[in-house]
Structures are given as structure tokens and as C-alpha cells.
Coordinates of C-alpha atoms in Angstrom, one line a residue:
Chain A
M25 CA 136.5 127.7 79.9
T26 CA 139.0 127.1 83.3
S27 CA 136.9 127.8 86.0
V28 CA 138.8 127.5 89.5
L29 CA 136.7 127.4 92.7
L30 CA 139.0 129.1 95.8
V31 CA 137.1 128.1 99.1
G32 CA 139.6 130.1 102.5
V33 CA 140.4 133.4 101.6
G34 CA 143.1 133.6 104.7
A35 CA 146.1 134.3 104.5
V36 CA 147.2 131.9 102.0
G37 CA 144.2 132.0 99.9
D38 CA 144.5 135.5 99.4
R39 CA 147.9 135.0 97.6
A40 CA 147.0 132.2 96.4
G41 CA 144.3 133.9 94.2
R42 CA 146.0 136.8 93.4
Q43 CA 148.6 134.1 91.9
L44 CA 146.0 131.8 89.9
A45 CA 144.5 135.6 88.6
A46 CA 148.1 136.5 87.1
T47 CA 147.7 132.8 85.5
P48 CA 147.3 132.5 82.0
G49 CA 144.4 129.9 80.9
I50 CA 142.6 130.7 84.2
E51 CA 139.4 132.3 83.0
R52 CA 137.1 132.5 85.8
I53 CA 137.9 132.4 89.6
L54 CA 134.9 132.0 91.8
I55 CA 136.0 132.8 95.5
A56 CA 134.1 131.4 98.5
D57 CA 135.1 132.7 102.4
R58 CA 133.1 132.4 105.7
R59 CA 133.7 136.2 105.9
R60 CA 132.4 137.5 103.1
E61 CA 134.2 140.5 102.9
R62 CA 137.6 138.7 102.5
A63 CA 136.3 137.3 99.6
E64 CA 134.6 140.6 98.7
A65 CA 137.9 142.4 99.0
L66 CA 140.2 139.5 96.7
R67 CA 137.6 139.9 94.4
R68 CA 137.8 143.8 94.2
H69 CA 141.3 143.1 93.8
I70 CA 141.2 140.3 90.7
G71 CA 138.7 142.4 88.8
A72 CA 135.8 141.3 86.6
R73 CA 136.9 137.7 86.3
A74 CA 136.1 136.9 89.8
S75 CA 133.2 136.6 91.6
V76 CA 131.8 135.4 95.1
V77 CA 130.0 132.7 95.6
E78 CA 128.4 131.0 98.7
W79 CA 129.9 127.5 100.0
R80 CA 129.3 125.8 103.1
P81 CA 130.1 122.4 104.3
R82 CA 128.2 119.7 102.4
D83 CA 127.2 121.9 99.8
R84 CA 127.8 121.0 96.3
V85 CA 130.8 122.4 94.2
P86 CA 129.0 125.2 92.1
P87 CA 128.6 123.7 88.2
G88 CA 131.2 125.0 85.6
V89 CA 133.9 124.8 88.0
T90 CA 136.6 123.1 86.4
V91 CA 139.2 122.8 89.6
V92 CA 139.3 123.5 93.2
A93 CA 141.6 125.3 95.5
C94 CA 141.1 124.8 99.1
A95 CA 143.4 127.0 101.7
L96 CA 140.8 126.2 104.6
P97 CA 142.4 125.3 108.0
P98 CA 143.8 121.9 108.2
G99 CA 140.7 119.6 108.9
D100 CA 138.2 121.8 107.6
D101 CA 139.1 120.5 104.1
V102 CA 138.0 117.3 104.0
P103 CA 133.8 117.9 103.4
L104 CA 135.3 120.1 100.1
V105 CA 137.5 117.6 98.9
L106 CA 134.5 115.2 99.3
A107 CA 132.4 117.5 97.3
A108 CA 134.9 117.8 95.0
L109 CA 135.1 113.8 94.6
D110 CA 131.4 113.7 94.2
A111 CA 131.6 116.0 91.5
G112 CA 134.6 114.3 89.9
I113 CA 136.7 117.5 90.1
P114 CA 140.3 117.5 90.8
V115 CA 141.3 119.7 93.9
A116 CA 144.5 120.7 95.8
T117 CA 144.9 121.6 99.3
S118 CA 147.2 123.6 101.6
G119 CA 146.5 121.9 105.1
D120 CA 149.4 121.0 106.7
E121 CA 148.7 119.2 109.5
H122 CA 149.7 115.6 110.3
D123 CA 145.6 114.3 110.7
G124 CA 143.9 116.2 108.2
I125 CA 146.7 115.0 105.8
A126 CA 145.8 111.6 107.0
T127 CA 142.5 111.8 106.9
L128 CA 142.9 113.0 102.9
L129 CA 145.0 110.0 102.4
R130 CA 142.5 107.7 103.6
L131 CA 140.3 109.0 100.4
D132 CA 143.2 107.6 97.9
G133 CA 140.7 104.5 97.1
D134 CA 138.0 106.7 96.4
A135 CA 139.5 109.0 94.2
R136 CA 141.4 106.4 92.2
A137 CA 138.2 105.1 91.5
R138 CA 136.1 108.2 90.5
G139 CA 139.7 108.9 88.4
V140 CA 140.1 112.3 90.4
T141 CA 143.6 113.5 91.2
V142 CA 144.0 115.4 95.1
L143 CA 147.0 117.1 95.5
V144 CA 147.6 117.2 99.4
G145 CA 150.1 119.6 101.1
C146 CA 150.6 122.1 98.7
G147 CA 152.1 124.9 101.2
L148 CA 155.6 125.5 102.0
A149 CA 156.4 122.4 103.9
P150 CA 154.9 120.0 103.0
G151 CA 154.3 121.2 99.8
L152 CA 157.5 123.2 98.2
S153 CA 159.9 121.1 100.4
D154 CA 158.5 117.9 98.7
V155 CA 159.4 119.2 95.3
L156 CA 162.7 120.2 96.3
A157 CA 163.6 116.5 97.5
A158 CA 161.9 115.4 94.5
H159 CA 164.1 117.4 92.4
A160 CA 167.0 116.3 94.9
A161 CA 166.4 112.7 94.4
T162 CA 166.8 113.4 90.6
L163 CA 170.6 114.1 91.2
L164 CA 171.0 110.8 93.1
D165 CA 171.4 107.5 91.9
S166 CA 169.5 106.2 94.7
V167 CA 168.1 108.0 98.0
D168 CA 168.1 106.9 101.5
E169 CA 167.8 109.7 103.9
I170 CA 165.4 112.7 103.6
H171 CA 165.1 115.1 106.4
V172 CA 163.4 118.4 106.0
A173 CA 163.0 121.2 108.3
R174 CA 160.8 124.6 108.2
A175 CA 160.4 127.5 109.6
G176 CA 157.4 130.4 109.5
I177 CA 153.5 130.0 109.9
A178 CA 151.4 131.4 107.3
G179 CA 148.4 132.8 109.5
A180 CA 146.6 132.6 112.2
K181 CA 145.4 129.4 111.7
S182 CA 148.3 128.2 110.8
E183 CA 150.0 129.0 113.9
A184 CA 147.2 127.4 115.9
S185 CA 147.8 123.9 114.0
L186 CA 151.7 124.3 113.9
R187 CA 151.3 124.6 118.2
R188 CA 148.8 121.5 118.1
V189 CA 151.6 119.8 115.9
H190 CA 154.7 120.6 118.6
S191 CA 152.6 118.9 121.4
D192 CA 151.9 115.7 119.7
R193 CA 153.8 112.9 119.5
A194 CA 156.2 113.1 116.3
V195 CA 156.8 110.6 113.6
E196 CA 159.5 109.8 111.5
V197 CA 160.5 107.0 109.0
R198 CA 163.3 104.5 110.3
H199 CA 163.9 101.6 108.6
G200 CA 161.4 102.0 105.6
E201 CA 158.5 102.3 108.6
V202 CA 156.3 105.3 110.1
V203 CA 157.2 104.8 113.7
E204 CA 156.8 107.6 116.8
V205 CA 159.4 109.1 118.1
R206 CA 160.3 108.1 121.8
R207 CA 162.8 110.1 122.4
R208 CA 161.9 113.0 124.7
T209 CA 164.4 115.6 122.9
S210 CA 164.6 115.8 119.1
H211 CA 165.9 119.3 119.2
E212 CA 168.5 120.4 116.3
L213 CA 169.8 123.6 115.1
V214 CA 168.7 124.1 111.1
F215 CA 170.6 126.4 109.1
F216 CA 167.9 128.1 106.7
P217 CA 168.2 130.4 103.9
E218 CA 168.7 134.1 105.1
P219 CA 167.1 135.9 106.3
V220 CA 166.1 133.2 108.4
G221 CA 169.3 131.6 109.3
A222 CA 169.7 129.4 112.2
Q223 CA 166.7 128.2 113.9
E224 CA 166.3 125.5 116.8
C225 CA 163.8 122.9 115.3
E226 CA 162.2 120.4 116.9
M227 CA 161.2 116.9 115.0
V228 CA 157.3 116.8 114.0
G229 CA 155.3 114.5 111.8
V230 CA 153.6 117.2 109.2
G231 CA 153.9 115.8 106.0
I232 CA 155.8 112.3 106.6
D233 CA 152.9 110.2 105.0
L234 CA 153.7 112.2 101.9
L235 CA 157.3 111.6 101.6
A236 CA 157.2 108.1 102.8
D237 CA 154.3 107.4 100.0
A238 CA 156.5 109.2 97.0
F239 CA 159.9 107.6 98.2
P240 CA 158.9 104.1 99.2
G241 CA 162.1 102.3 100.7
V242 CA 164.1 105.2 102.0
D243 CA 165.5 104.2 105.4
R244 CA 164.9 107.6 107.2
I245 CA 162.9 110.7 106.8
T246 CA 162.2 113.1 109.4
V247 CA 160.6 116.7 109.7
R248 CA 161.4 119.1 112.1
A249 CA 160.0 122.5 112.4
V250 CA 160.5 125.8 114.8
E251 CA 158.1 126.0 117.3
P252 CA 156.2 129.3 116.8
P253 CA 157.1 132.0 119.5
P254 CA 154.5 133.0 122.3
R255 CA 151.4 135.0 120.9
T256 CA 151.8 138.5 120.8
R257 CA 148.9 140.4 122.0
G258 CA 147.7 144.3 122.5
L259 CA 149.4 146.8 121.0
F260 CA 152.1 144.3 119.9
A261 CA 150.2 141.7 118.0
R262 CA 150.8 141.2 114.2
E263 CA 147.6 141.5 112.1
D264 CA 149.5 138.7 109.5
P265 CA 151.9 136.4 111.1
G266 CA 151.7 134.7 107.5
G267 CA 154.2 138.2 106.3
R268 CA 156.9 136.9 108.5
W269 CA 159.5 135.4 107.0
G270 CA 159.8 131.6 106.8
A271 CA 162.1 128.7 105.3
T272 CA 162.3 125.2 104.3
K273 CA 165.7 123.2 104.0
V274 CA 165.3 119.8 102.5
E275 CA 168.5 117.7 103.2
V276 CA 168.6 114.0 100.6
W277 CA 171.3 111.7 101.0
G278 CA 171.9 109.0 98.6
R279 CA 174.3 107.6 96.1
V280 CA 176.2 108.7 93.0
G281 CA 178.0 105.2 92.0
T282 CA 179.5 104.3 95.2
A283 CA 179.9 107.7 96.7
R284 CA 177.4 108.6 99.4
V285 CA 176.7 112.3 98.9
P286 CA 173.9 115.0 100.4
V287 CA 172.3 117.4 98.3
V288 CA 170.6 120.3 100.2
Y289 CA 168.3 122.8 99.0
G290 CA 166.4 125.5 100.5
A291 CA 164.1 128.0 100.1
A292 CA 162.8 131.6 102.4
G293 CA 160.2 134.0 101.6
R294 CA 157.2 135.4 103.0
T295 CA 155.3 132.0 104.6
A296 CA 151.9 132.8 103.5
T297 CA 153.1 134.2 100.1
V298 CA 155.4 131.0 99.1
G299 CA 152.5 128.6 100.5
G300 CA 149.8 130.5 98.2
T301 CA 152.3 130.5 95.3
V302 CA 152.4 126.8 95.5
L303 CA 148.7 126.0 95.9
A304 CA 148.2 128.5 93.0
V305 CA 150.3 126.7 91.0
A306 CA 149.4 123.0 91.7
T307 CA 146.0 124.4 91.4
A308 CA 146.8 125.7 87.6
A309 CA 148.7 122.6 87.0
L310 CA 145.4 120.8 87.7
A311 CA 143.2 122.6 85.5
G312 CA 146.0 122.2 82.5
A313 CA 147.2 126.3 82.7
V314 CA 150.6 125.1 83.4
V315 CA 152.7 122.0 82.7
T316 CA 154.2 120.9 86.3
L317 CA 153.0 117.7 86.6
A318 CA 154.3 114.5 85.6
G319 CA 151.2 112.8 83.8
Q320 CA 147.8 112.0 85.2
H321 CA 147.6 110.8 88.4
P322 CA 144.1 109.7 89.7
G323 CA 144.3 109.3 93.8
V324 CA 145.1 111.5 97.0
H325 CA 149.0 112.3 96.4
G326 CA 151.6 114.8 98.0
L327 CA 153.6 116.8 95.7
A328 CA 156.7 114.7 95.1
S329 CA 154.5 111.8 93.8
V330 CA 153.1 113.4 91.0
V331 CA 154.8 116.5 90.1
A332 CA 157.9 117.4 87.3
P333 CA 160.1 119.1 89.9
T334 CA 162.1 121.2 87.3
A335 CA 159.0 122.7 85.4
F336 CA 157.7 122.9 89.0
L337 CA 160.5 124.8 90.3
A338 CA 161.0 127.0 87.5
E339 CA 157.2 128.5 87.5
L340 CA 157.7 129.0 90.9
A341 CA 161.1 131.2 90.0
G342 CA 158.8 132.9 87.1
R343 CA 156.5 134.0 90.3
G344 CA 159.2 135.2 92.7
V345 CA 159.6 132.1 94.8
T346 CA 163.3 130.7 94.3
A347 CA 165.2 127.7 95.8
A348 CA 168.4 127.6 96.9
R349 CA 171.5 124.5 97.0
F350 CA 173.6 124.9 99.8
E351 CA 177.1 124.2 98.3
G352 CA 180.2 123.3 100.6
V353 CA 180.0 120.9 103.8
P354 CA 176.9 120.6 105.1
V355 CA 176.9 120.9 108.7
S356 CA 173.4 120.3 110.7
Chain B
M6 CA 168.4 114.6 163.7
H7 CA 166.7 112.3 161.1
A8 CA 165.7 115.7 159.8
G9 CA 168.6 117.3 159.3
R10 CA 169.8 114.2 157.7
A11 CA 167.1 113.9 155.3
I12 CA 167.6 117.6 154.5
R13 CA 171.2 117.1 153.6
R14 CA 170.6 114.4 151.7
S15 CA 167.9 116.2 149.5
L16 CA 170.0 119.3 149.0
L17 CA 172.9 116.4 147.9
V18 CA 170.7 114.9 145.4
V19 CA 169.3 118.2 144.1
A20 CA 172.8 119.6 143.6
I21 CA 173.9 116.3 141.5
A22 CA 170.7 116.3 139.7
G23 CA 171.6 119.8 138.6
I24 CA 175.2 119.4 138.1
A25 CA 173.9 116.2 135.6
G26 CA 171.7 118.1 134.2
G27 CA 174.0 120.8 133.2
L28 CA 176.6 118.4 131.8
V29 CA 174.0 117.1 129.7
R30 CA 172.8 120.4 128.4
L31 CA 176.1 121.7 127.8
R32 CA 177.2 117.9 125.8
G33 CA 173.6 117.7 124.1
K34 CA 173.3 117.6 120.3
G35 CA 173.2 120.7 118.4
G36 CA 174.5 122.0 115.5
V37 CA 177.6 123.5 114.1
P38 CA 177.7 126.6 112.1
P39 CA 179.0 125.4 108.9
T40 CA 182.2 127.0 108.3
V41 CA 182.5 126.5 104.5
G42 CA 180.0 127.1 101.8
G43 CA 176.7 129.0 101.5
W44 CA 173.7 129.1 99.5
R45 CA 173.4 129.5 95.6
Q46 CA 170.3 130.5 94.0
L47 CA 168.9 128.2 91.6
S48 CA 169.0 129.7 88.2
G49 CA 168.5 128.9 84.0
P50 CA 170.0 125.8 83.8
E51 CA 168.9 123.9 86.7
F52 CA 165.3 124.6 85.4
R53 CA 165.7 122.9 82.0

């Protein structure tokens, strides 16, 4: 029996739970959240296949679990990943903060030794953006530059984490090495698919380690993000910021024969819905319920390193998350 | 007399800095709206 433990039922986790419930082959979903009423609400939505369980940091993974889906805030996912590694169970996590991802990447040796796959950064960007970069790379003979941009937040925790990201020093890959960005300003206008459209983005470092692992030898990799808008309070506060539109744009430069050409992909949707769908598909892939991984890959990886990009994008399209390609003259 | 000269010099420095800042901002790096092309959703054949 394929049994998923879903931990964290915020904006992304709730959407991931609904997507997992709609996945043939996922027979049981155990839901855990610090706020039990949120877990109960999702259980009622899913029905008899779901049940609510207690899980706290340092707890073991409940018996019978086949795969773990983690939608906890960045950093909070580390104890769960450690518990999954102890139990020898694969795990997919949606954390999108640079330090949190770096911490998980340090568990790579442990995961390889135990033969466990840990998929990190399974959200909009990192996540869908990595899959788009991997797909773009299949159209090129060689890749020399990757530029990722992201707009949108997937919930209150995601908003807080993105604010921290913008206050941190950005990093980029230059001449194949991850280096700090020393320029004081790195703002650039990026044209996302509609309805997000043109947004000013600032260079950050989120997910750059995952891309550097997946594309060794690429000369330059940058990640930009739109800074979250000022907080609204009182009557004008949004209950669910993840319900707002988000988007990602991925520009991959490389060579086809002797010509240097770009491949530009993008996707737009409700941020939490896109993130939750990506997390659900990655989890289902680890469970073997959908065939979107290119073989077995013990260790800690981003999606670009392990997915079969065409199959992954097809699975997402079947769930309403469709990518687009920019055709014409890319200007940004 | 010295105080007046210092104030005039300060104002001049502030004015020059403002003009220089404005020029940098005007000529700063920014995107140019795409005039050719557009987004096309990926479809069936591209998923096979």
C-alpha cells in the first residue's frame, strides 16, 4: 500500500494534499500539522483515505509510510528529513530558502549511504523553474547561462522567508563558481507570462546550489525574485497571500551547432497552487505513482538533477499547471 | 564669512550629487518591453 505522510498544511501543503488525493496509486494520506484544525479540514476534504496524525520534531516517521511530503516552512523541514532518512523513506520538501536548502544539501552523503532520495526545493522556484531549465537544456547541444526569475509568494511563511532572502547578500554562479554578488543593486525588469507581466526583480540566491549541482560547468547562473509588496493589515489584509498570482521565467542560453541561442520558458498561476502541485507530483514520483523521475537517485537533489522534464511537465499540465515558451525576440 | 562659504559649498555638493544620482537612475540598467514575440503555451507534441 502506498502511504504518504504529509507534514505541514499551510497554503502549499493544503494544495499538495488535494493533488495527492487525486493521484491514482496513492492509497493513504496521513496528515500532520501543528494546528490540528487545518489537518482536520484537509482530511474532511479528502475523505476516507486520509487520517490525521500527530508529528512533532524528533518524532519518528509513523509505521507503514512509503514516502514523505514536507510543506513546512524553510528550516523547519530539517528534523523531518532526518527522521525520514533514519527510517529509510524518500522525502520531497518545498522549502525555498537558501540556508535551509544548503542545510539539506549537507545531508547528501548520509542520504546516499542509506540509499534514500531527498528532493529539495519542490515549489514554484526552485522547483518548476528547475524542471523548465532541464527541459530547455534538452533543446540545446550545450548550456552556458541560466537565468531564473520568480514572482509571487505561497503563503504567509513564504512571504516572511522571501523578505529574509531579499535582505541577505545575493549569490550567483560566475565562471562555474558560486560567488557573492558585490554590486549594491541588481534590479532588472523581467517579463513574466500574463497576468503577472513586467515586474522588477532583484538578484537573490535561492535555489542556486540546486541549479549548480544539476548543471555543472555552466558559466553563469542567476536567480532573481520580486520583493514582496508591503504588508497589509487590518481591513485590507489578505488571508491567503498564496492565492495571488505568481510566475517563473527561465532563460537558458546555449549552443545549437555553432549558433548561440536562448530558450525562454515561463509559467504563471496561483502561487500556492503551483507550489503544491509541484510538491505533489514530486512526492508521487518518489512513491512510483507517476513516472516522472529519470531512474533512481539516492542523495539530496533539486528537481533538475533527477526528473524526466518532459514527463514532469506533462504531468503538471494534466493538473492545470501549464508552461509556456517565449517565441520571438527575448528582451530583458 | 567662513560659515556662509561652507553652507554654499555644502549646497553645491548636494546639488551635484542629486544631478549625478538622477542621471545614474535615468541611465540605469532596466528592461525594455519586448516588441516582437509572445508567450505560447506548451502543448501535446512538446510533452512527448
